[in-house]
Short mmCIF file of C-alpha atoms and ligand atoms in Angstrom, two decimals:
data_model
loop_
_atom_site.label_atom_id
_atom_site.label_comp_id
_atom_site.label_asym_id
_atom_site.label_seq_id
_atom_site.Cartn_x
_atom_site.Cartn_y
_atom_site.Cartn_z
CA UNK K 23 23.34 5.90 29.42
CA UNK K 24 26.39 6.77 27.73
CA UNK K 25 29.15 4.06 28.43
CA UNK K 26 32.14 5.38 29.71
CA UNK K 27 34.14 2.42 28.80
CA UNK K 28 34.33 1.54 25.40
CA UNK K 29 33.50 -1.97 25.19
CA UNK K 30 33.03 -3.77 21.47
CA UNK K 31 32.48 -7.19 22.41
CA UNK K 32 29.33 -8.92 20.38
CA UNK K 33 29.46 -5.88 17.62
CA UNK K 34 29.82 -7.14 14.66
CA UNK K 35 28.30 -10.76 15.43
CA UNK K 36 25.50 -12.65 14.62
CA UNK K 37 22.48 -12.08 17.47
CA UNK K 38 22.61 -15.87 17.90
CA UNK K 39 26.29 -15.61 19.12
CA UNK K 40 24.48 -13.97 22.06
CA UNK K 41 24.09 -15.59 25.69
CA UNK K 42 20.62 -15.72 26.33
CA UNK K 43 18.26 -14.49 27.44
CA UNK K 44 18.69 -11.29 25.64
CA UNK K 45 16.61 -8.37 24.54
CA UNK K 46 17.07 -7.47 20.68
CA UNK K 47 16.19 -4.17 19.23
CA UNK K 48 16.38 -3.93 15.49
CA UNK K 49 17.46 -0.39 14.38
CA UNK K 50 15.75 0.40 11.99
CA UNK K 51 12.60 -0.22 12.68
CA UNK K 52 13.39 1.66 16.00
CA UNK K 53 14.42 4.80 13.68
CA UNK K 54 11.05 3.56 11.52
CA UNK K 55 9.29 4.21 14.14
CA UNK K 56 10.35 7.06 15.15
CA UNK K 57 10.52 9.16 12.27
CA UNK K 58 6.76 8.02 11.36
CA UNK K 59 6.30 9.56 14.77
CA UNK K 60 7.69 13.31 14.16
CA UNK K 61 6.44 13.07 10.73
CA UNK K 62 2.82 12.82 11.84
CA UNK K 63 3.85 15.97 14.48
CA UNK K 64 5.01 17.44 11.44
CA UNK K 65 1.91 16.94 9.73
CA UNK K 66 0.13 18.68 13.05
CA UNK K 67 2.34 21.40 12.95
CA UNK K 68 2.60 20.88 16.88
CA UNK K 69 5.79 19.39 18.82
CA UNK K 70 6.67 15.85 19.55
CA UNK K 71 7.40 15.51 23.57
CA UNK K 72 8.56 11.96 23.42
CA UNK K 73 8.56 9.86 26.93
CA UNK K 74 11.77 8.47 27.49
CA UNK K 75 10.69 6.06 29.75
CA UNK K 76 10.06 2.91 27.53
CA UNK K 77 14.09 2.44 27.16
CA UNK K 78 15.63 5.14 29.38
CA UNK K 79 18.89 5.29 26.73
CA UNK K 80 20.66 8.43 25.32
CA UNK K 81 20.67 6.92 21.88
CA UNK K 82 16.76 5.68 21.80
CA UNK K 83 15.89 9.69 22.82
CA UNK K 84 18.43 10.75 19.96
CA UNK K 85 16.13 9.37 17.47
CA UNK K 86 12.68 9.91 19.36
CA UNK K 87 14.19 13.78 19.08
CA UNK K 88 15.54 13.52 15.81
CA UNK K 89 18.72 14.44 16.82
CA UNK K 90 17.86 17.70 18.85
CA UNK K 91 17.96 16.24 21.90
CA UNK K 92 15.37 18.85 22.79
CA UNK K 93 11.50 18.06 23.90
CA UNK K 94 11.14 15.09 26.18
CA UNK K 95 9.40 13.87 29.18
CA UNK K 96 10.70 11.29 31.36
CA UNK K 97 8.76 9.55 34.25
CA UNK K 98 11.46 9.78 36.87
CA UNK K 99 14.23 12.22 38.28
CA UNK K 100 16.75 9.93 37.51
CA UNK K 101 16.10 9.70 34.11
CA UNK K 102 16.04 13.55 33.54
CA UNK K 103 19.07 13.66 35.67
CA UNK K 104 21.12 11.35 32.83
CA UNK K 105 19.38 13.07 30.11
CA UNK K 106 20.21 16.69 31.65
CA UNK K 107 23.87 15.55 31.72
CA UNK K 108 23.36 13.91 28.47
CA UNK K 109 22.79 17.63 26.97
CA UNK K 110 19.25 16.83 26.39
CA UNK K 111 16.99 20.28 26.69
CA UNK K 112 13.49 21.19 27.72
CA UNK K 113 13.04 18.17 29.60
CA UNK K 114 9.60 17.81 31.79
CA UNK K 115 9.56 15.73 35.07
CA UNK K 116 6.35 14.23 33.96
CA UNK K 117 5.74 12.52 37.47
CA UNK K 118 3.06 14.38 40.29
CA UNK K 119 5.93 16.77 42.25
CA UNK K 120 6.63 16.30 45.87
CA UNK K 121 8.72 18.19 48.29
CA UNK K 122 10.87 15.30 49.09
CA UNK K 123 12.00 15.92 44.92
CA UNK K 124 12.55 20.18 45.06
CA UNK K 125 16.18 19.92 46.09
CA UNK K 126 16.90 17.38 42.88
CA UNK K 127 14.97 19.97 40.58
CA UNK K 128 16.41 22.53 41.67
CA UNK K 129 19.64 21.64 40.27
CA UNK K 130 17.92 20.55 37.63
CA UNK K 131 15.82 24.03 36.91
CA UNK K 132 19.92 25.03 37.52
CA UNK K 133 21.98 23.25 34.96
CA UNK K 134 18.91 23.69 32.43
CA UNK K 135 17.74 26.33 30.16
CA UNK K 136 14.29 25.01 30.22
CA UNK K 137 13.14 22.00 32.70
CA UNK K 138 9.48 21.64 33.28
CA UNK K 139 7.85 20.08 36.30
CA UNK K 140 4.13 18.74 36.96
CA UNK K 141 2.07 19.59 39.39
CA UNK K 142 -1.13 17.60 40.64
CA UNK K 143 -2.68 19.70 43.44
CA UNK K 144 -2.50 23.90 44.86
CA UNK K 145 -0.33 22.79 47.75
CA UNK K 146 2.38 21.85 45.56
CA UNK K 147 2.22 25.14 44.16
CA UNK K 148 1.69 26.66 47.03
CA UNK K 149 4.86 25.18 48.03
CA UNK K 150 6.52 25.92 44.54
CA UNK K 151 5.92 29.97 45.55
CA UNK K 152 7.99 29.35 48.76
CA UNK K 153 11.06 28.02 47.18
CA UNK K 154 13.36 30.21 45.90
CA UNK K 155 14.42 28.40 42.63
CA UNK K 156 18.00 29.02 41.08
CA UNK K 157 18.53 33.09 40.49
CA UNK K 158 17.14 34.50 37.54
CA UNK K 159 14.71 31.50 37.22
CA UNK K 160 11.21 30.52 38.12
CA UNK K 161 9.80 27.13 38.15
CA UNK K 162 7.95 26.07 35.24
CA UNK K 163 5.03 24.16 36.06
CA UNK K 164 2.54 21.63 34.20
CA UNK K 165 -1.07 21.14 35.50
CA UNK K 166 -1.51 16.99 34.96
CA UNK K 167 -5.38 16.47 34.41
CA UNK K 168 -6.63 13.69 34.61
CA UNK K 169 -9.41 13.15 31.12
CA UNK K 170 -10.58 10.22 32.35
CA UNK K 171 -7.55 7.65 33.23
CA UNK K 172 -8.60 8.03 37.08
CA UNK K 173 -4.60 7.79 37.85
CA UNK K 174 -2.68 11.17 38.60
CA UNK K 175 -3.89 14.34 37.93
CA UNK K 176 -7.00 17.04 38.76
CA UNK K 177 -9.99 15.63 37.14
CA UNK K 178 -11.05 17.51 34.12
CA UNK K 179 -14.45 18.25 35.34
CA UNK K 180 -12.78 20.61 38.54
CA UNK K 181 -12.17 23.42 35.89
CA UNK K 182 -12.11 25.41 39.55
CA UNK K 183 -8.88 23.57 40.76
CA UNK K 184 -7.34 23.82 37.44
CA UNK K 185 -7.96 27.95 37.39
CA UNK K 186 -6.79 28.07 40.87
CA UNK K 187 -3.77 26.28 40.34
CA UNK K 188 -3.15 27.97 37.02
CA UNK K 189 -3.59 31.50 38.53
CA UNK K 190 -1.51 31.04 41.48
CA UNK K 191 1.66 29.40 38.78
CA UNK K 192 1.01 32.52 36.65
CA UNK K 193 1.19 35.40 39.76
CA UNK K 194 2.91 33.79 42.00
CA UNK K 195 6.47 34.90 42.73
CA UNK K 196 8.59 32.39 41.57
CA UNK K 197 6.42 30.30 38.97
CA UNK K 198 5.33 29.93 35.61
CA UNK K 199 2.94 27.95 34.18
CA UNK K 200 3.71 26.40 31.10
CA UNK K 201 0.11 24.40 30.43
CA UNK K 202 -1.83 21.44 30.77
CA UNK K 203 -0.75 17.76 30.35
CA UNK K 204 -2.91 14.98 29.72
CA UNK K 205 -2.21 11.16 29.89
CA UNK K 206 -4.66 9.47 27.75
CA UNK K 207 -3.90 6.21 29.69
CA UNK K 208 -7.81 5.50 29.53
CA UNK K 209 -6.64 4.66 26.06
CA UNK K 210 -5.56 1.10 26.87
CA UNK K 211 -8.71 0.33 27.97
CA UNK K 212 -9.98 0.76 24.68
CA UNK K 213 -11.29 -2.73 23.02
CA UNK K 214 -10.50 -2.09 19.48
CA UNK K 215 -9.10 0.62 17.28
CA UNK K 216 -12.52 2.62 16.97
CA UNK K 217 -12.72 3.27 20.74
CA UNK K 218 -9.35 4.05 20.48
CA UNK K 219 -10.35 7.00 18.64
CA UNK K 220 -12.69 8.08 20.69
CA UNK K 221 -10.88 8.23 23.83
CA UNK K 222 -8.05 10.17 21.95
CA UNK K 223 -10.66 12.01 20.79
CA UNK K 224 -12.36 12.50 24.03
CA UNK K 225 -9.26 13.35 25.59
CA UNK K 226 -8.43 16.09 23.28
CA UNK K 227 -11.45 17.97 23.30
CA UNK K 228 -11.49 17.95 27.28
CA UNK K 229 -8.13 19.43 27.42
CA UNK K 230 -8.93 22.00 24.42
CA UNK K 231 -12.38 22.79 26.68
CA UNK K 232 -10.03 23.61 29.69
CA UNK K 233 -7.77 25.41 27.36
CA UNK K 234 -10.52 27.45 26.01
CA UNK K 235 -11.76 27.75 30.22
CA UNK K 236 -8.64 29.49 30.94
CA UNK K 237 -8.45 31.38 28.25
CA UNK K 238 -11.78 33.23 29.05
CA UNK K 239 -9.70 34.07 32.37
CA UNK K 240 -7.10 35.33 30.66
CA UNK K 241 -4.86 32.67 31.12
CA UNK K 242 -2.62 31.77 28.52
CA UNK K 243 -1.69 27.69 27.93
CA UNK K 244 1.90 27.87 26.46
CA UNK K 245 1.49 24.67 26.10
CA UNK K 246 -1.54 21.73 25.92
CA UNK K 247 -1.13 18.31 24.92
CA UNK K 248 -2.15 14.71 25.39
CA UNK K 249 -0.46 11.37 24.51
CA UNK K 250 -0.21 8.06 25.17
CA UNK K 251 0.38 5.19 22.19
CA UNK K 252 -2.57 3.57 21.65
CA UNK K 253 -3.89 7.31 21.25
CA UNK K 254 -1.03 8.69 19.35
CA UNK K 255 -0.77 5.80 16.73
CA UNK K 256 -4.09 6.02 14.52
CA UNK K 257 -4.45 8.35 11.94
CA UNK K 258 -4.40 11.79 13.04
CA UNK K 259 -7.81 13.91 13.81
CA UNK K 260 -7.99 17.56 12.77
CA UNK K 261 -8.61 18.74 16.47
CA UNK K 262 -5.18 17.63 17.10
CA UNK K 263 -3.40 20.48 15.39
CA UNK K 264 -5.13 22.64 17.97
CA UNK K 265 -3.13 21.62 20.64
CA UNK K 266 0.97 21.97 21.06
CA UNK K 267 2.07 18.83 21.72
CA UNK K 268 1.90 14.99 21.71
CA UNK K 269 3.80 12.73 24.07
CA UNK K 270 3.61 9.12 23.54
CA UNK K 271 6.93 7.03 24.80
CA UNK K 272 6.21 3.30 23.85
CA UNK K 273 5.53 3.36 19.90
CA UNK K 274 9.80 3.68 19.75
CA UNK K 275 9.78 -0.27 20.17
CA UNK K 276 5.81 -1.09 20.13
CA UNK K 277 4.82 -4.60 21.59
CA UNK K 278 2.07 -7.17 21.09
CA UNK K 279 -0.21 -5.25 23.67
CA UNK K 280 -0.08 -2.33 20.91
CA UNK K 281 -0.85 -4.64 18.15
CA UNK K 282 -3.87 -5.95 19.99
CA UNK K 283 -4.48 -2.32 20.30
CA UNK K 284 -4.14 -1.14 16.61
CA UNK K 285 -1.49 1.07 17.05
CA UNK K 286 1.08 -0.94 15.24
CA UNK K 287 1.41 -4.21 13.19
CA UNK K 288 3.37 -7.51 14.11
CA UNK K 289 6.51 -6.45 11.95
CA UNK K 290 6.24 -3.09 14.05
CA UNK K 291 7.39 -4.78 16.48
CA UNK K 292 11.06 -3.59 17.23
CA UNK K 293 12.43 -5.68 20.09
CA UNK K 294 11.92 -9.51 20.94
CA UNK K 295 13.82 -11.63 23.45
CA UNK K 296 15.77 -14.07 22.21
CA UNK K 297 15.73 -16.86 24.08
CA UNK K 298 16.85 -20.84 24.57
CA UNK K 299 15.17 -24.25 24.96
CA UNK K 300 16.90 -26.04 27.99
CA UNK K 301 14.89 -29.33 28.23
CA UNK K 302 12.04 -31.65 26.63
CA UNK K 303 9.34 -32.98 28.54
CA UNK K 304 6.80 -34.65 26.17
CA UNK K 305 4.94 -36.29 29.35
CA UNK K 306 3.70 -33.50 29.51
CA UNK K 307 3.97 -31.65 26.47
CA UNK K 308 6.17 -29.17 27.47
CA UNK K 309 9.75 -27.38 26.53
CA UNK K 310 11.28 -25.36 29.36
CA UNK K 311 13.45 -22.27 27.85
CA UNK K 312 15.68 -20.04 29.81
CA UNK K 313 13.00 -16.69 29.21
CA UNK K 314 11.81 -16.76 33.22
CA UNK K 315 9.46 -13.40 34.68
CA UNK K 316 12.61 -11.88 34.92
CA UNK K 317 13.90 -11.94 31.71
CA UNK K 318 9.88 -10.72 29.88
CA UNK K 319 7.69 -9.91 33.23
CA UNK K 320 4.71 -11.55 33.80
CA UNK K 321 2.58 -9.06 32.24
CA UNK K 322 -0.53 -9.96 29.52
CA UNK K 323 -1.60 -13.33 30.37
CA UNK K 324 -5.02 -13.71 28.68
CA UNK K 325 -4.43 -10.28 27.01
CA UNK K 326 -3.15 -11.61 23.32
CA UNK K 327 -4.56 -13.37 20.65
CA UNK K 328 -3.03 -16.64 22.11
CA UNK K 329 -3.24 -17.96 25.25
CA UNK K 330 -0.27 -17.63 27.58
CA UNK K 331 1.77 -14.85 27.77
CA UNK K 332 3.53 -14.07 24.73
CA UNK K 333 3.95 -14.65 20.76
CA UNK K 334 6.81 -16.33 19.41
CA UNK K 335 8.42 -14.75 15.87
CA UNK K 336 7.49 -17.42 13.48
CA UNK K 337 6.23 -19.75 15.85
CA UNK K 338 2.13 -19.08 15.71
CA UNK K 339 1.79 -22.81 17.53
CA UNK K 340 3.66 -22.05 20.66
CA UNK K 341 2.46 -20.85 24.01
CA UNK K 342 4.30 -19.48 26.73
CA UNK K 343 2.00 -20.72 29.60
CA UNK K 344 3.74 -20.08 32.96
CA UNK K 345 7.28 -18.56 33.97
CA UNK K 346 9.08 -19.06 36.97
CA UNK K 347 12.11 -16.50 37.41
CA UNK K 348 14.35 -18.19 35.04
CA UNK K 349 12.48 -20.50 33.19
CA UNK K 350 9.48 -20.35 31.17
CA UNK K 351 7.01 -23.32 30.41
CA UNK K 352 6.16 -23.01 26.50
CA UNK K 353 3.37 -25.95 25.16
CA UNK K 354 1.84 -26.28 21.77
CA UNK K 355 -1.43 -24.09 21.07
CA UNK K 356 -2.70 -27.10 19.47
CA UNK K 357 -2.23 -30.76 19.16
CA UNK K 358 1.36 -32.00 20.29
CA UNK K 359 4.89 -30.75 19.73
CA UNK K 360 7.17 -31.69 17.36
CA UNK K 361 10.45 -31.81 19.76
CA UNK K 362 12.61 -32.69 16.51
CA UNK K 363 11.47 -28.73 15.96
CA UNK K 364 12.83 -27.62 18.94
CA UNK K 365 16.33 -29.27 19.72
CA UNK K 366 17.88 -28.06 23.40
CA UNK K 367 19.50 -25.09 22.26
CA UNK K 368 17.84 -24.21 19.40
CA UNK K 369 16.61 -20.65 19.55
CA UNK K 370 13.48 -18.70 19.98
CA UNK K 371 12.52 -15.39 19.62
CA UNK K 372 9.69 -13.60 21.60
CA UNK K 373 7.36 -10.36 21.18
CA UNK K 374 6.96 -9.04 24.59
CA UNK K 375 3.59 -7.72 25.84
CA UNK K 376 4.61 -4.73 27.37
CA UNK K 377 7.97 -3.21 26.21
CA UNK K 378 8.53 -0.89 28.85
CA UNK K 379 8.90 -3.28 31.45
CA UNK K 380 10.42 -6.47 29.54
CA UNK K 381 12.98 -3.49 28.58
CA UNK K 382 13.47 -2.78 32.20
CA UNK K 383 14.54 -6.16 33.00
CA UNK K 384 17.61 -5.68 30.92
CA UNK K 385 21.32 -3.90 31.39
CA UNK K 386 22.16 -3.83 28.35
CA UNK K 387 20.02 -3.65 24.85
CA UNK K 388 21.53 -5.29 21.93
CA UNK K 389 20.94 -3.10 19.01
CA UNK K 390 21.33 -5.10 15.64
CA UNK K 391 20.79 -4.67 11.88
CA UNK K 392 19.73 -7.44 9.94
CA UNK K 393 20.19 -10.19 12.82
CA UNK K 394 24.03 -8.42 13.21
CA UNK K 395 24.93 -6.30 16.86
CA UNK K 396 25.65 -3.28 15.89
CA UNK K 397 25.41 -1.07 18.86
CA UNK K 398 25.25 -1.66 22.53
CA UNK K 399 22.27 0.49 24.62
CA UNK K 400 22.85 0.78 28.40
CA UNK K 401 19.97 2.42 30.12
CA UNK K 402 19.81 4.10 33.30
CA UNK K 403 18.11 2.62 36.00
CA UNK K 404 17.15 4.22 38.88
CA UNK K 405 15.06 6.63 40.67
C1 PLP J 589 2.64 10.61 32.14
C2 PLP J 589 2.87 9.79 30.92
N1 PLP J 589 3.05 10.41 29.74
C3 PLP J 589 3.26 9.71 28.61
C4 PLP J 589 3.30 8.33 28.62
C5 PLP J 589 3.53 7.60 27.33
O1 PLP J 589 2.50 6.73 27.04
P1 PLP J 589 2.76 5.38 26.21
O2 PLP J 589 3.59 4.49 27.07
O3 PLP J 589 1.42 4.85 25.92
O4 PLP J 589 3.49 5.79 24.98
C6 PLP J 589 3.14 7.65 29.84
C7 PLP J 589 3.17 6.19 29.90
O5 PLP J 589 2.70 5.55 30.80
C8 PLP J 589 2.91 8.40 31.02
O6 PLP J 589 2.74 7.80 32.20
#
């Protein structure tokens, strides 16, 4: 969110100047990132719909758009909202659409040349065809299906649903229907980079089938694309250029989950928390450090190469083994610690598992280059 008051304090100063717990995000591997991202859409000759969600900020979305501010999805209303008053464009509401939500996208569909919603089952459109949108403008629909993730959307077998849903957006009064959107969350499932492949895989050729099924009815897909990180990451397949779009979110920051995952390596990595030791207790091997749930989450125990819940940057022989909300429990991987390593203090830096929702813990992101704050990131939060 753009900050209305302009407020300079850390710029310019080392990261370790920092009270802590704090969540780092080097720039330019954030902009690395990125642009490795809509190079490889590039390459596809199909669009980039980056989700927003991962960091919710006006200046992560300027670089996951390359500056167009045009092309994104966000998971909530809220975050659309900022981004629509942002002057962000062709934004989809990439969340299943209930009623309780029309009067919210209405302004939206309003104040926007081209805002998107998703739809999950006919009564929503049903209910889309009895709601006069803004004059002049129809709502713009996405059918989520569902390729396999078994979360939202009409399963990709019910090719019945899907026609019946896209026929009624296409004649109905007052919608359009813009195509199909698929997930690929089945991706994270995957146990190594091969199976990866063939859920993206998998993934693409069920939404290119349903494509091709609507097609045959006469019904045109505007649009058709899949995405998630894991899927988006790998080396592009050939069948990808034959649909419109990709929309992974996460790869802006990456985290250890997506280097367990292939998509990304270690140095990737673009945020860490950066965090303190507060006490010693070699009874029983332990260090306490001020990085509790609610500074990381407790998300990925037993999930890394490690046990415990995170990596620590440069630090291969520490384990973050339990977390309380402020304080975190951190014992040597193996043998005993060396305390004279770790004064009270001294600082620590550590890879989250899951970026989206260590990032969510946080007001503020402090954006540095080279170890030095250079910008100041407040995301929206919200509903
Ligand atoms: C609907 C939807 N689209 C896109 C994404 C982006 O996927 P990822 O976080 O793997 O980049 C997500 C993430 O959960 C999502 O829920």
């Amino acid at each position: 969110m753009a900050h209305s008051v302009v407020d300079m304090k850390w710029l310019g100063h080392p990261v370790t100047s920092l009270p802590t717990p704090a969540f780092l995000v080097d720039h330019d591997k954030v902009a690395k990132n990125c642009n490795d991202m809509l190079n490889k859409c590039k390459q596809l000759g199909i669009k980039l719909r980056a989700q927003v969600k991962t960091h919710k900020t006006v200046e992560g979305a300027d670089l996951q758009t390359g500056g167009t501010r045009r092309c994104i999805v966000t998971s909530t209303l809220h975050e659309a909202e900022m981004y629509a008053n942002n002057g962000f464009e062709d934004i989809l509401y990439g969340y299943p659409l209930i009623p309780f939500h029309l009067q919210r996208c209405y302004d939206l569909r309003s104040k926007l040349q081209q805002f998107h919603v998703m739809v999950n089952n006919c009564d929503i459109v049903t209910t889309l065809n009895k709601t006069e949108p803004p004059a002049g403008k129809r709502w713009s629909a996405f059918i989520k299906v569902d390729a396999g993730n078994n979360r939202a959307g009409v399963c990709w077998q019910n090719t019945q649903a899907v026609v019946d849903m896209a026929c009624q957006l296409s004649d109905g009064p007052h919608t359009e229907f813009q195509g199909l959107y698929v997930h690929c969350g089945n991706s994270y499932s995957a146990g190594n980079l091969e199976q990866v492949k063939t859920v993206r895989d998998l993934n693409v050729e069920r939404a290119l089938h349903l494509t091709q099924e609507l097609q045959q009815r006469g019904i045109t897909c505007k649009n058709v694309g899949i995405g998630s990180t894991p899927s988006c990451s790998q080396e592009v397949s050939t069948r990808m250029s034959s649909l419109t779009e990709i929309h992974p979110g996460n790869y802006i920051f990456y985290d250890s989950q997506q280097e367990s995952l292939g998509s990304c390596s270690m140095d990737d990595i673009a945020v860490r928390v950066m965090t303190r030791v507060v006490s010693h207790f070699p009874d029983r091997g332990q260090i306490l450090i001020d990085c509790g749930f609610a500074a990381l989450t407790k998300q990925g125990y037993g999930k890394i190469s490690i046990p415990g819940y995170a990596h620590f940057q440069d630090n291969p022989n520490l384990k973050l083994v339990d977390m309380t909300q402020e304080l975190g429990k951190v014992e040597a991987v193996h043998g005993k610690l060396d305390y004279s390593q770790y004064p009270i203090g001294s600082i620590l830096y550590i890879y989250p598992f899951h970026s989206c929702a260590t990032a969510a813990m946080y007001p503020v992101y402090y954006v540095h280059h080279n170890n030095c704050i250079t910008e100041k990131w407040y995301p929206t939060r919200g509903w």
